[in-house]
PDB file of C-alpha atoms in Angstrom:
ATOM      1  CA  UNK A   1     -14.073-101.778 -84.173  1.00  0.00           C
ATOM      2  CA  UNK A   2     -15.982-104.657 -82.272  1.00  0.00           C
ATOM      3  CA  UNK A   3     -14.187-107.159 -80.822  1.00  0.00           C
ATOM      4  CA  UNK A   4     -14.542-110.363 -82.592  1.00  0.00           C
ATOM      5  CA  UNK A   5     -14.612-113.432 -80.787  1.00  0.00           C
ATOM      6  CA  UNK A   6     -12.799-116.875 -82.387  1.00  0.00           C
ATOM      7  CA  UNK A   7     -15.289-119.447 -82.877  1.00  0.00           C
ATOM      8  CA  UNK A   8     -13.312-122.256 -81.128  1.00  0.00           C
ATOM      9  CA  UNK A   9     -13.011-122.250 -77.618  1.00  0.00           C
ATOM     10  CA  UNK A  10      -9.095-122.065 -76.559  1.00  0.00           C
ATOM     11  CA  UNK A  11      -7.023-122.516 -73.422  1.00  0.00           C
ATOM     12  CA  UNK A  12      -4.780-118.847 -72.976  1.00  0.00           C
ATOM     13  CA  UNK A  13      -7.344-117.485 -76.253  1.00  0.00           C
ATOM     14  CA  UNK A  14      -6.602-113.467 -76.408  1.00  0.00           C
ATOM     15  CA  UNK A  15      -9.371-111.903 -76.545  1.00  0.00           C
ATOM     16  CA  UNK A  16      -9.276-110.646 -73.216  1.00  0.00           C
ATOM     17  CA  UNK A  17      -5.675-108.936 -74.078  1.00  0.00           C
ATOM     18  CA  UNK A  18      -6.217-107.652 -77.757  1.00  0.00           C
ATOM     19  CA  UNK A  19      -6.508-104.342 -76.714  1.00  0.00           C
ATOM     20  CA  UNK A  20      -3.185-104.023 -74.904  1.00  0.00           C
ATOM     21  CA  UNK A  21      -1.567-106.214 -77.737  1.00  0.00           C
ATOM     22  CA  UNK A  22      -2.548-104.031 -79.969  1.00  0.00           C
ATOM     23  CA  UNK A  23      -1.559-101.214 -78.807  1.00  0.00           C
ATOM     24  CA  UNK A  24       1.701-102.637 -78.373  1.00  0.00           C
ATOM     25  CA  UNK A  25       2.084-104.159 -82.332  1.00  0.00           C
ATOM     26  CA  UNK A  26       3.638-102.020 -84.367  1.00  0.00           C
ATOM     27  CA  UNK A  27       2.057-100.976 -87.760  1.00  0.00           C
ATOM     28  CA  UNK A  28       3.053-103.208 -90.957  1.00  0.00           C
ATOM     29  CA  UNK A  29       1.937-105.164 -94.246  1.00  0.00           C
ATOM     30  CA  UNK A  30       1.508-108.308 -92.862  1.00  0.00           C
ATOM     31  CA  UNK A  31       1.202-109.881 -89.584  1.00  0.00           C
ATOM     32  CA  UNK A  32       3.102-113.466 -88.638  1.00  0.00           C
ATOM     33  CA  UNK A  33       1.533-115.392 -86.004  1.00  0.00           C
ATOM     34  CA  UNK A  34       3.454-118.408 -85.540  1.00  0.00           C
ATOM     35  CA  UNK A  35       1.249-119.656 -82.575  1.00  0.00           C
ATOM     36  CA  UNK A  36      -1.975-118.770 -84.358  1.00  0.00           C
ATOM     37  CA  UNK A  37      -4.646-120.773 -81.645  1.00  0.00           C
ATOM     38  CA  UNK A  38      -8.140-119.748 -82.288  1.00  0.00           C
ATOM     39  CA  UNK A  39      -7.135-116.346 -83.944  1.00  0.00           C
ATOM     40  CA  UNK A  40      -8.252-113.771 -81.587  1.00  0.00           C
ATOM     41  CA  UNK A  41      -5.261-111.530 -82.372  1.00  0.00           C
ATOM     42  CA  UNK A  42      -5.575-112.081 -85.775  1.00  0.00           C
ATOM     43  CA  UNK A  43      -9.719-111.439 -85.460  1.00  0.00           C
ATOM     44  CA  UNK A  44      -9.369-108.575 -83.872  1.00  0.00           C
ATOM     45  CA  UNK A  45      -6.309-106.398 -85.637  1.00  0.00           C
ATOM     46  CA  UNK A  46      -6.483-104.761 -89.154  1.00  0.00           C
ATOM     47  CA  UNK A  47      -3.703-105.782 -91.449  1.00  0.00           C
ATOM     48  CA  UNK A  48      -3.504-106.006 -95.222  1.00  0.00           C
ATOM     49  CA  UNK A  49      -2.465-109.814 -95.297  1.00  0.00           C
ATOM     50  CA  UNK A  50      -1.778-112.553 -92.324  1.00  0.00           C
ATOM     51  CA  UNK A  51       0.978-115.922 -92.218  1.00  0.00           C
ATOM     52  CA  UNK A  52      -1.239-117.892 -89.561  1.00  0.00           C
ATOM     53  CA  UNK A  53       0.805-121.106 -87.941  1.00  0.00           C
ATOM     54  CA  UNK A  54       0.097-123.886 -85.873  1.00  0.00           C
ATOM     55  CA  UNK A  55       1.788-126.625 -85.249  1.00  0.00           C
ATOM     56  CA  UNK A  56      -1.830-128.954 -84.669  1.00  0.00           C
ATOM     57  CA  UNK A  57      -2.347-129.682 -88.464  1.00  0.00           C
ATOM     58  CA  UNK A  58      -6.526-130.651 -87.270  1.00  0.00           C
ATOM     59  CA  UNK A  59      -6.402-126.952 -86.472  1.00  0.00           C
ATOM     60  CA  UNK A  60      -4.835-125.640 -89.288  1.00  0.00           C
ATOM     61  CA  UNK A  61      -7.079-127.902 -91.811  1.00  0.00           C
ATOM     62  CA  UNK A  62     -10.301-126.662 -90.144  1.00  0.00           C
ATOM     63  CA  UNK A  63      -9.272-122.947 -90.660  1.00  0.00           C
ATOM     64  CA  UNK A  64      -8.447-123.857 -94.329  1.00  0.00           C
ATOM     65  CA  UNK A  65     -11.759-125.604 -94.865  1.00  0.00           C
ATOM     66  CA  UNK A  66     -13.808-122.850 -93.260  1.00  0.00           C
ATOM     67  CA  UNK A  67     -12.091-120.412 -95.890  1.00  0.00           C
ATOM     68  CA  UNK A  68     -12.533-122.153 -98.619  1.00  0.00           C
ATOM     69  CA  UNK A  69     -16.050-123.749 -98.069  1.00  0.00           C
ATOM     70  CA  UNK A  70     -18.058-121.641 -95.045  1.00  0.00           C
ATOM     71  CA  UNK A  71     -21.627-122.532 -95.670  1.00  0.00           C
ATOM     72  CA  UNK A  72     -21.579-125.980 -96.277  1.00  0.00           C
ATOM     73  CA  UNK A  73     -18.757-126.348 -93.341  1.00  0.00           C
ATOM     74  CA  UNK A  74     -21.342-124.747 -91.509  1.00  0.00           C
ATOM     75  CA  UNK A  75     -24.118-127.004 -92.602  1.00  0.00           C
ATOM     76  CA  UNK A  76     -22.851-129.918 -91.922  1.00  0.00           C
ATOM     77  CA  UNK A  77     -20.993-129.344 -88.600  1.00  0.00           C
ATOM     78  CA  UNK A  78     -24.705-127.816 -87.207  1.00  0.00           C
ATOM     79  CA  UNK A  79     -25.634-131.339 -87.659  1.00  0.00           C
ATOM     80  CA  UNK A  80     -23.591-132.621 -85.149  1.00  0.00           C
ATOM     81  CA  UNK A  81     -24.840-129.732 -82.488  1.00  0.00           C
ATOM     82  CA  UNK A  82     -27.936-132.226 -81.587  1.00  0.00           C
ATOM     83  CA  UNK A  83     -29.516-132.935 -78.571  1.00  0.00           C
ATOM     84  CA  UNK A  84     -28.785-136.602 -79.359  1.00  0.00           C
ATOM     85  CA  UNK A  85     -25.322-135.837 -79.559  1.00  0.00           C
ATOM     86  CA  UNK A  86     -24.959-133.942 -76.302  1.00  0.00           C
ATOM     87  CA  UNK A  87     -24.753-136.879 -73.681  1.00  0.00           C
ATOM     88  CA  UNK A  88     -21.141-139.004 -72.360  1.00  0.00           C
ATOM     89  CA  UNK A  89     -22.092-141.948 -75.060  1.00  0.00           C
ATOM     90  CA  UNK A  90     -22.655-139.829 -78.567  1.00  0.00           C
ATOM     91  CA  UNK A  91     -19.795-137.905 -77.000  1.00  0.00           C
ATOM     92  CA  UNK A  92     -16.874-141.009 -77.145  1.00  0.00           C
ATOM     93  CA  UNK A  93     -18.271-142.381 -80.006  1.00  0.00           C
ATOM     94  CA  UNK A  94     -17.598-139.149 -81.892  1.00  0.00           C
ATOM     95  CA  UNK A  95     -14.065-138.863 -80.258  1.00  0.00           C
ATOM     96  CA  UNK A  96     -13.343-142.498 -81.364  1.00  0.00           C
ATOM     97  CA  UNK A  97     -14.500-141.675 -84.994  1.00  0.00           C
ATOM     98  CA  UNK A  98     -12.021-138.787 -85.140  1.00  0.00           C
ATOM     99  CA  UNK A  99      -9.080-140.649 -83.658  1.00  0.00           C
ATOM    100  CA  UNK A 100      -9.698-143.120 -86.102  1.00  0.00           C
ATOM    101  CA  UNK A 101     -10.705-140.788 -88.896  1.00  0.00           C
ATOM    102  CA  UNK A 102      -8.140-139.671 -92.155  1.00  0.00           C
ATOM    103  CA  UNK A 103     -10.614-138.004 -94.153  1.00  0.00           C
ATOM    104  CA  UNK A 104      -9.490-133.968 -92.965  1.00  0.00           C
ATOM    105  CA  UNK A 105     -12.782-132.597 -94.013  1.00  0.00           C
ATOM    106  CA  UNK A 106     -14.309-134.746 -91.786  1.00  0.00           C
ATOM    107  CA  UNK A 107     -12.532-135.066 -89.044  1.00  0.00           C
ATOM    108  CA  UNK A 108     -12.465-130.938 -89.206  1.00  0.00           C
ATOM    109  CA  UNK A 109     -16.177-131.274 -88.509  1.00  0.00           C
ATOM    110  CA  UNK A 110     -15.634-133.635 -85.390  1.00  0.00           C
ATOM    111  CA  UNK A 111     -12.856-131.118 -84.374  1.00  0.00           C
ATOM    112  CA  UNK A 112     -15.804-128.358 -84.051  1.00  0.00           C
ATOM    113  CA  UNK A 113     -18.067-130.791 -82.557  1.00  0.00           C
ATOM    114  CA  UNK A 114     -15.578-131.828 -79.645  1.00  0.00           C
ATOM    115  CA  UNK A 115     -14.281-128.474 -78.983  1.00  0.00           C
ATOM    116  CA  UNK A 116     -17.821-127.640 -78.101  1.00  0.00           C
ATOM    117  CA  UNK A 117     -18.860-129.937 -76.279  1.00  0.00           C
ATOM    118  CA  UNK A 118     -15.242-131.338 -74.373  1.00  0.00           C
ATOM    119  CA  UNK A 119     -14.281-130.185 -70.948  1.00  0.00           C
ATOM    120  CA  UNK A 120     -13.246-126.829 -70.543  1.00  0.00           C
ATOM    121  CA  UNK A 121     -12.828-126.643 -74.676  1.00  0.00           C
ATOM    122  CA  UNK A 122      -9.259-128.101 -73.864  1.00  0.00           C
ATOM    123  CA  UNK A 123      -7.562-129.280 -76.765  1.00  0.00           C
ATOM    124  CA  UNK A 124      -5.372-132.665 -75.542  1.00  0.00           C
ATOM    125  CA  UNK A 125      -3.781-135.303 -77.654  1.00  0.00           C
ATOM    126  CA  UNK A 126      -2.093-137.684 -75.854  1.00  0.00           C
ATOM    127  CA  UNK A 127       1.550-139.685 -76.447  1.00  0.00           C
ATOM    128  CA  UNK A 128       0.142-141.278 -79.262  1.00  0.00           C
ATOM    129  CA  UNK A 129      -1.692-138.531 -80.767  1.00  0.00           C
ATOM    130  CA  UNK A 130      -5.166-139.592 -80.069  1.00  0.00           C
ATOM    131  CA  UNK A 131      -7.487-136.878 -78.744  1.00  0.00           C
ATOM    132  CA  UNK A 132      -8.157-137.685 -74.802  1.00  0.00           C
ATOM    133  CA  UNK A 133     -10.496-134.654 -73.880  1.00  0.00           C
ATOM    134  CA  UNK A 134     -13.287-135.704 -71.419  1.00  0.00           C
ATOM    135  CA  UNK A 135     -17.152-135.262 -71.846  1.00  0.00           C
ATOM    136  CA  UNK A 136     -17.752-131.399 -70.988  1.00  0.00           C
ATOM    137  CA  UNK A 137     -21.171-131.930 -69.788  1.00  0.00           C
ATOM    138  CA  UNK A 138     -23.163-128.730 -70.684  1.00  0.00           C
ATOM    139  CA  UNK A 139     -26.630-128.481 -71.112  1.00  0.00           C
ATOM    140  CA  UNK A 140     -26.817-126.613 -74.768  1.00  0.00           C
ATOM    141  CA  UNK A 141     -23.362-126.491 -76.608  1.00  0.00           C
ATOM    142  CA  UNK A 142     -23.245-123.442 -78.214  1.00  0.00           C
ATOM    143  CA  UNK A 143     -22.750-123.453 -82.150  1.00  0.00           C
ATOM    144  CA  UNK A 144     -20.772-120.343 -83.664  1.00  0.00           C
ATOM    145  CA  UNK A 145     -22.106-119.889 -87.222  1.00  0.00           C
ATOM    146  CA  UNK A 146     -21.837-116.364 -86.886  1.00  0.00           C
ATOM    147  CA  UNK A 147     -18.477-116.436 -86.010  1.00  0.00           C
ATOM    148  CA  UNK A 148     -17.322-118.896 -88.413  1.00  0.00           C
ATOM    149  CA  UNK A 149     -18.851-116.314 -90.944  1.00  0.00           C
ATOM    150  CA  UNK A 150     -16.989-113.519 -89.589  1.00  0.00           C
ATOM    151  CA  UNK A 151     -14.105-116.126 -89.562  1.00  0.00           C
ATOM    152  CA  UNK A 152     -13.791-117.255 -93.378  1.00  0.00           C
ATOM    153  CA  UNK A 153     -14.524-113.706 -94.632  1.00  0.00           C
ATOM    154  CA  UNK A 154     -11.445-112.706 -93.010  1.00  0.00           C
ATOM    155  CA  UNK A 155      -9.839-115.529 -93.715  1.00  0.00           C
ATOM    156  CA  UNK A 156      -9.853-114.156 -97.487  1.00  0.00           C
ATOM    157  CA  UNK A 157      -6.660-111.983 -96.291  1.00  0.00           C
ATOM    158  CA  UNK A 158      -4.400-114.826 -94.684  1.00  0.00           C
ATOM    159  CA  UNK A 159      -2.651-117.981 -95.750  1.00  0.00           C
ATOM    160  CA  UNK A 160      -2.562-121.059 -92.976  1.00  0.00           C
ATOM    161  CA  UNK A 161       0.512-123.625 -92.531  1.00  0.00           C
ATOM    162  CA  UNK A 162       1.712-125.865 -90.393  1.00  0.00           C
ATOM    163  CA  UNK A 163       5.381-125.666 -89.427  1.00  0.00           C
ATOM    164  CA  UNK A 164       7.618-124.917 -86.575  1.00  0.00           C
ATOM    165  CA  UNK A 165       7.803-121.788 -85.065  1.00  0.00           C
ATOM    166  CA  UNK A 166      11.439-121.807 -86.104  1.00  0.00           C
ATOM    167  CA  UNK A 167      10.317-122.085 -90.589  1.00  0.00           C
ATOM    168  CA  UNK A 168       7.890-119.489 -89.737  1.00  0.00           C
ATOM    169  CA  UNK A 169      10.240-116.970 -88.327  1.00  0.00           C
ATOM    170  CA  UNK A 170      12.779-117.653 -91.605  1.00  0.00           C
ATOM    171  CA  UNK A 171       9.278-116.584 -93.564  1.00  0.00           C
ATOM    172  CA  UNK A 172       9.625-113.010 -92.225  1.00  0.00           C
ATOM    173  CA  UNK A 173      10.299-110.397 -94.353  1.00  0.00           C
ATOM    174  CA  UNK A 174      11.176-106.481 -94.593  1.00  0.00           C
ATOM    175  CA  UNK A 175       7.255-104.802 -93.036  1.00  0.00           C
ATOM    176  CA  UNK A 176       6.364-107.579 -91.466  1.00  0.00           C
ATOM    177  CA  UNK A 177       5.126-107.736 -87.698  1.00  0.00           C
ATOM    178  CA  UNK A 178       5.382-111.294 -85.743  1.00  0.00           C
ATOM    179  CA  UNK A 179       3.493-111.487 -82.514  1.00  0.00           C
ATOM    180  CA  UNK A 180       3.921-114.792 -80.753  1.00  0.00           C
ATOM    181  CA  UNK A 181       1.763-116.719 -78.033  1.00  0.00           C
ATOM    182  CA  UNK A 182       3.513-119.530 -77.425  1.00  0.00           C
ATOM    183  CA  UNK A 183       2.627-122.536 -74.525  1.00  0.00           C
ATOM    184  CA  UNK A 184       3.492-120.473 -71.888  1.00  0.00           C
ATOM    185  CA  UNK A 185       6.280-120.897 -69.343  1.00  0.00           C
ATOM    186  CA  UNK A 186       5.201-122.675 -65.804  1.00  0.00           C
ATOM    187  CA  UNK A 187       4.246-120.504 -63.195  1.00  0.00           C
ATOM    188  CA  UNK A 188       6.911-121.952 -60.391  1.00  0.00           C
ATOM    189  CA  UNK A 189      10.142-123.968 -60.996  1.00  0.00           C
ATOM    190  CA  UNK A 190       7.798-127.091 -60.097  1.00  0.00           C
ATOM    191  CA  UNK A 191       5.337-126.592 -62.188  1.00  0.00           C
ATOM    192  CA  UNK A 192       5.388-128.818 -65.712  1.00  0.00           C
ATOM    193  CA  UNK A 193       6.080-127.244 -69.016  1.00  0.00           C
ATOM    194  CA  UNK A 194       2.845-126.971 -71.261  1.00  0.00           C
ATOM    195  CA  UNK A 195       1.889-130.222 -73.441  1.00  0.00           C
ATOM    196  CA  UNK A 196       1.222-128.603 -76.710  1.00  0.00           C
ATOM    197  CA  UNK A 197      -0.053-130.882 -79.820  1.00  0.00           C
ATOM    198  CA  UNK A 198       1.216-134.496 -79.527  1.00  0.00           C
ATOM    199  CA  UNK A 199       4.870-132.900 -78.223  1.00  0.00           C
ATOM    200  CA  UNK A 200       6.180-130.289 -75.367  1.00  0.00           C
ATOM    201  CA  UNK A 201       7.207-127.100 -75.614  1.00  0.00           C
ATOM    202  CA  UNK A 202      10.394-127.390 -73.036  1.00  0.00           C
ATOM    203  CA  UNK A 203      12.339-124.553 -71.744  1.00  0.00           C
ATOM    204  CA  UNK A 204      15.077-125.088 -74.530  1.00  0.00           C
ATOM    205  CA  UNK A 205      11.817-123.884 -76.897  1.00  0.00           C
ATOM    206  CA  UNK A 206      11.171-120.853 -74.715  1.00  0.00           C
ATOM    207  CA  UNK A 207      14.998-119.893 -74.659  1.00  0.00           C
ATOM    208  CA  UNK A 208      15.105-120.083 -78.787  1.00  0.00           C
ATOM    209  CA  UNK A 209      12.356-118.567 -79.415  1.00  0.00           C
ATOM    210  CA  UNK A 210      13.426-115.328 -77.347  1.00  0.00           C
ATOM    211  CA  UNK A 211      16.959-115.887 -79.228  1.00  0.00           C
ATOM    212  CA  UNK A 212      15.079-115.984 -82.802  1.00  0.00           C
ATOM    213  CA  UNK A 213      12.634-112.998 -81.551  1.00  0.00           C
ATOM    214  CA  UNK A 214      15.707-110.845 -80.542  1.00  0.00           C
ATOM    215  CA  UNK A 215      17.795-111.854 -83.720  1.00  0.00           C
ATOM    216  CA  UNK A 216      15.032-111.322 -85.976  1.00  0.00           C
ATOM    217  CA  UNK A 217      13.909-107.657 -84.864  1.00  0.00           C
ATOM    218  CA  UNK A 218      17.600-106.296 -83.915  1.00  0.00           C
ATOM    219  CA  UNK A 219      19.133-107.995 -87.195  1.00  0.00           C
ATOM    220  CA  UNK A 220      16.810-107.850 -90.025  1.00  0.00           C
ATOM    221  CA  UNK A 221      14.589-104.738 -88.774  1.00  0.00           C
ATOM    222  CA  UNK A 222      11.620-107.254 -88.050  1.00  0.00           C
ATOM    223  CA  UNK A 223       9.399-106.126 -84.747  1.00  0.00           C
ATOM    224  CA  UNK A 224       8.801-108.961 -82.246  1.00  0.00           C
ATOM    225  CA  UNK A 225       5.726-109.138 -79.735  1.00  0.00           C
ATOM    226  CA  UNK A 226       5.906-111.935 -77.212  1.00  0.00           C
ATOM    227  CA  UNK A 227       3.122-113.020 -74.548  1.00  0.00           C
ATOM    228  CA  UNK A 228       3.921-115.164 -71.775  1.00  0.00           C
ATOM    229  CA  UNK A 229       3.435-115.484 -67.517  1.00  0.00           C
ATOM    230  CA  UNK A 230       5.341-112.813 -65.893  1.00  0.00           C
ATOM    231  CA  UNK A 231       8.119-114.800 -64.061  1.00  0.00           C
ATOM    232  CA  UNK A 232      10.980-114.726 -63.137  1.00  0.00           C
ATOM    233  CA  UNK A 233      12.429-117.106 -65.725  1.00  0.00           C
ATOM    234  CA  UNK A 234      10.577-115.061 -68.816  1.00  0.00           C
ATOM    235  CA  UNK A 235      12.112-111.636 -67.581  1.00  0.00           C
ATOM    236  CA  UNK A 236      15.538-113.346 -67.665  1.00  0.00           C
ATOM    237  CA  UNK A 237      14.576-114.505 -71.119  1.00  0.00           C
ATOM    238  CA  UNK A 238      13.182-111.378 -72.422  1.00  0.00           C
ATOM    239  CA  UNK A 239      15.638-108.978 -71.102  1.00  0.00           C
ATOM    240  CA  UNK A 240      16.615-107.824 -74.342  1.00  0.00           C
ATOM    241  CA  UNK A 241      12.633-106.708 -75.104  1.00  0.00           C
ATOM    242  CA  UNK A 242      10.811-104.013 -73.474  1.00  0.00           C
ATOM    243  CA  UNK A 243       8.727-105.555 -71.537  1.00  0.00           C
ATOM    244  CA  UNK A 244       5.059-104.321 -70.142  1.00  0.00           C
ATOM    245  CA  UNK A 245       3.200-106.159 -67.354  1.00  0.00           C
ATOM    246  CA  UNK A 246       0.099-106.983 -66.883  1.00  0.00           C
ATOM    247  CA  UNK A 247      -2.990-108.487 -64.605  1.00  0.00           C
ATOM    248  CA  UNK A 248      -5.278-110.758 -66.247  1.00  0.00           C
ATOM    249  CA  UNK A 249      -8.259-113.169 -65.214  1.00  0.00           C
ATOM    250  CA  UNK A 250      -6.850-117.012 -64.995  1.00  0.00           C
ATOM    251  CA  UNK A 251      -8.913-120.288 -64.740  1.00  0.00           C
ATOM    252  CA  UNK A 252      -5.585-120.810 -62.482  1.00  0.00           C
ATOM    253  CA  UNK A 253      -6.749-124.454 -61.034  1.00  0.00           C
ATOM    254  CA  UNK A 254     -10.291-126.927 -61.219  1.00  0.00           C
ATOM    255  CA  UNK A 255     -11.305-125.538 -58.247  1.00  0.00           C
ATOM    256  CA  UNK A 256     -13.315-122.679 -58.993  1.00  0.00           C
ATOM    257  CA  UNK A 257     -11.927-121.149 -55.272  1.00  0.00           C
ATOM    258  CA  UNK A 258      -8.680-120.754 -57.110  1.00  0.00           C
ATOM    259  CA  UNK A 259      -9.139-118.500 -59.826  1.00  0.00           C
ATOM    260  CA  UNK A 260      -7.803-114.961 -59.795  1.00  0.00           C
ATOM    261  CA  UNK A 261      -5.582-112.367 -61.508  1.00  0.00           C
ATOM    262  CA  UNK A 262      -2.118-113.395 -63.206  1.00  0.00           C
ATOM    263  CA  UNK A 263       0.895-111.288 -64.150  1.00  0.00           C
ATOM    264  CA  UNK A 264       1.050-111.681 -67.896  1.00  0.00           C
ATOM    265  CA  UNK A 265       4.242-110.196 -69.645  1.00  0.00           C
ATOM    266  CA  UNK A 266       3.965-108.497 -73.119  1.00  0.00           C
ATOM    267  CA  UNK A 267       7.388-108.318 -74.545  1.00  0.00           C
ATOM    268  CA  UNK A 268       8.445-106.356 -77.623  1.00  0.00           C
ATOM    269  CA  UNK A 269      11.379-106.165 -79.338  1.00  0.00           C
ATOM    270  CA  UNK A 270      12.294-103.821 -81.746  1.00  0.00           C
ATOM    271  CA  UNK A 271      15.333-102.746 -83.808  1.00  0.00           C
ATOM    272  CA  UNK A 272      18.055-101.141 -82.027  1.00  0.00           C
ATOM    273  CA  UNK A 273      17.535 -97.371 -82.894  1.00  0.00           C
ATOM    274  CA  UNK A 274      13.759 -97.726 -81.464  1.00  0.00           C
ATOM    275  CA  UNK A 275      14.931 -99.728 -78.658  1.00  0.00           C
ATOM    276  CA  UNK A 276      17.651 -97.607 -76.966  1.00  0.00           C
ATOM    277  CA  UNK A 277      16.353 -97.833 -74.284  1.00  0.00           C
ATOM    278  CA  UNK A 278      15.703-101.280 -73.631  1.00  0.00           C
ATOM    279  CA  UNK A 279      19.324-101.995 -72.167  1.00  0.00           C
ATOM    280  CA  UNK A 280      18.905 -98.990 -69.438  1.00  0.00           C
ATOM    281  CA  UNK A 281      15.552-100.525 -68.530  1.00  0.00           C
ATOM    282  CA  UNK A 282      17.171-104.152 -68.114  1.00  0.00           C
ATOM    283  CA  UNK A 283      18.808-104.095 -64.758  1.00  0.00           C
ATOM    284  CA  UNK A 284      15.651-102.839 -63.300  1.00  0.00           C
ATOM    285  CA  UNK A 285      13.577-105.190 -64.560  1.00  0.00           C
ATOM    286  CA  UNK A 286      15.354-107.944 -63.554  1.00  0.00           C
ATOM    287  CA  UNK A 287      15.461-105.979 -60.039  1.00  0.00           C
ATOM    288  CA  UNK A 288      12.077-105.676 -59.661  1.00  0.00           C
ATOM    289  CA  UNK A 289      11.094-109.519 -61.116  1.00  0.00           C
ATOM    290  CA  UNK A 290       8.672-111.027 -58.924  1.00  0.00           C
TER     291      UNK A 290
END
């Protein structure tokens, strides 16, 4: 199959790691993504049906208006990919509109249109929930109609919503699989927690959501997959899981000196009888953290 790529640019995207993820998610009906981001995962597995999640309801309204509506989504939001709208002026003048903007098809078209052509792609909101990603400054945004296409025909096969992760995981049934990317843990005990959305994702939402993971595939026969930094911290929190590590490419800093490879952890938990031997592994995992 070739690797789709999600037509928004996304801090942590996947699609580096969907081959190791997938090899890793067990088979099933219907795959759960509770941290859905761009959808690379999603993109770029083969399951009947999908329950895609985020928490940034301007996310979760695009991907429902590209389903429903591609071509003229796609119509209208090439518009905006003009030469007269690629310089610092047309640039907060757009971002203003959308802060100040209720209509969601709309402001779903700005959301394209400032994902493309912010800094780094980031997607920032700040305390009080206005978008506060700089002017990107490159010299021919790229627009994704293909992928959009590829996008909202798959799209046909999975329902969007908006909730915590914690409504989500109550959504799981019997032959489901959940894999979660969540904001992921800091790299050192000084670093700060990831700013997802207009709120954080603290340490007390890491903790639960390895409680819920471990509850939901050891209790009610539901297989967890968990992505996250290899610290530390995560192996203490995922030393119920079996856990596989790996080294991936990181934008680690601005400075473009800085960038390298990162330990990424891939935990998944499974029920009981085909996790036996999770609790022999534990001890040495948490021996061998770095």
């Amino acid at each position: 199959m070739t690797k789709q790529r999600a037509f928004l640019k996304w801090a942590g995207g996947k699609f580096g790691l969907v081959e190791p993820i997938n090899r890793l998610l067990p088979d099933g009906a219907r795959l759960i993504e509770p941290f859905v981001g761009a959808g690379s995962v999603f993109l770029n597995s083969n399951y009947e049906r999908y329950l895609l999640n985020d928490v940034n309801p301007d996310l979760i309204d695009l991907f429902n208006i590209v389903k429903r509506r591609p071509q003229r989504f796609i119509t209208d939001a090439a518009a905006l990919f003009s030469p007269l709208n690629n310089n610092a002026s047309a640039y907060y003048a757009l971002r203003s509109e959308f802060n100040a903007c209720s209509d969601p098809y709309r402001r779903a078209l700005l959301f394209l249109y400032l994902n493309r052509h912010g800094y780094n792609g980031l997607c920032r909101y700040n305390r009080s929930g206005q978008f506060n990603v700089p002017f990107g400054q490159y010299l021919r945004p790229y627009f994704p109609q293909a992928e959009i296409e590829v996008f909202a025909e798959k799209a046909q096969r999975a329902t969007f919503t908006c909730l915590s992760f914690e409504k989500v995981f109550r959504r799981a049934r019997k032959g489901d699989v959940i894999y979660c990317d969540p904001p992921y843990a800091p790299l050192s005990t000084t670093a700060n927690f990831t700013s997802y959305a207009s709120t954080g994702f603290s340490l007390e939402h890491q903790h639960e959501l390895a409680r819920r993971a471990a509850h939901t595939a050891h209790k009610r026969g539901i297989p967890v997959l968990i992505s996250n930094h290899d610290t530390d911290l995560t192996r203490l929190l995922y030393a119920d899981a079996d856990l596989h590590s790996l080294q991936v490419s990181r934008f680690i800093s601005q400075n473009g000196a800085s960038r390298g490879k990162v330990a990424e952890l891939l935990a998944l938990y499974t029920s009981p009888a085909a996790a036996s031997n999770v609790v022999a592994l534990t001890p040495l995992q948490r021996k061998i953290a770095p």
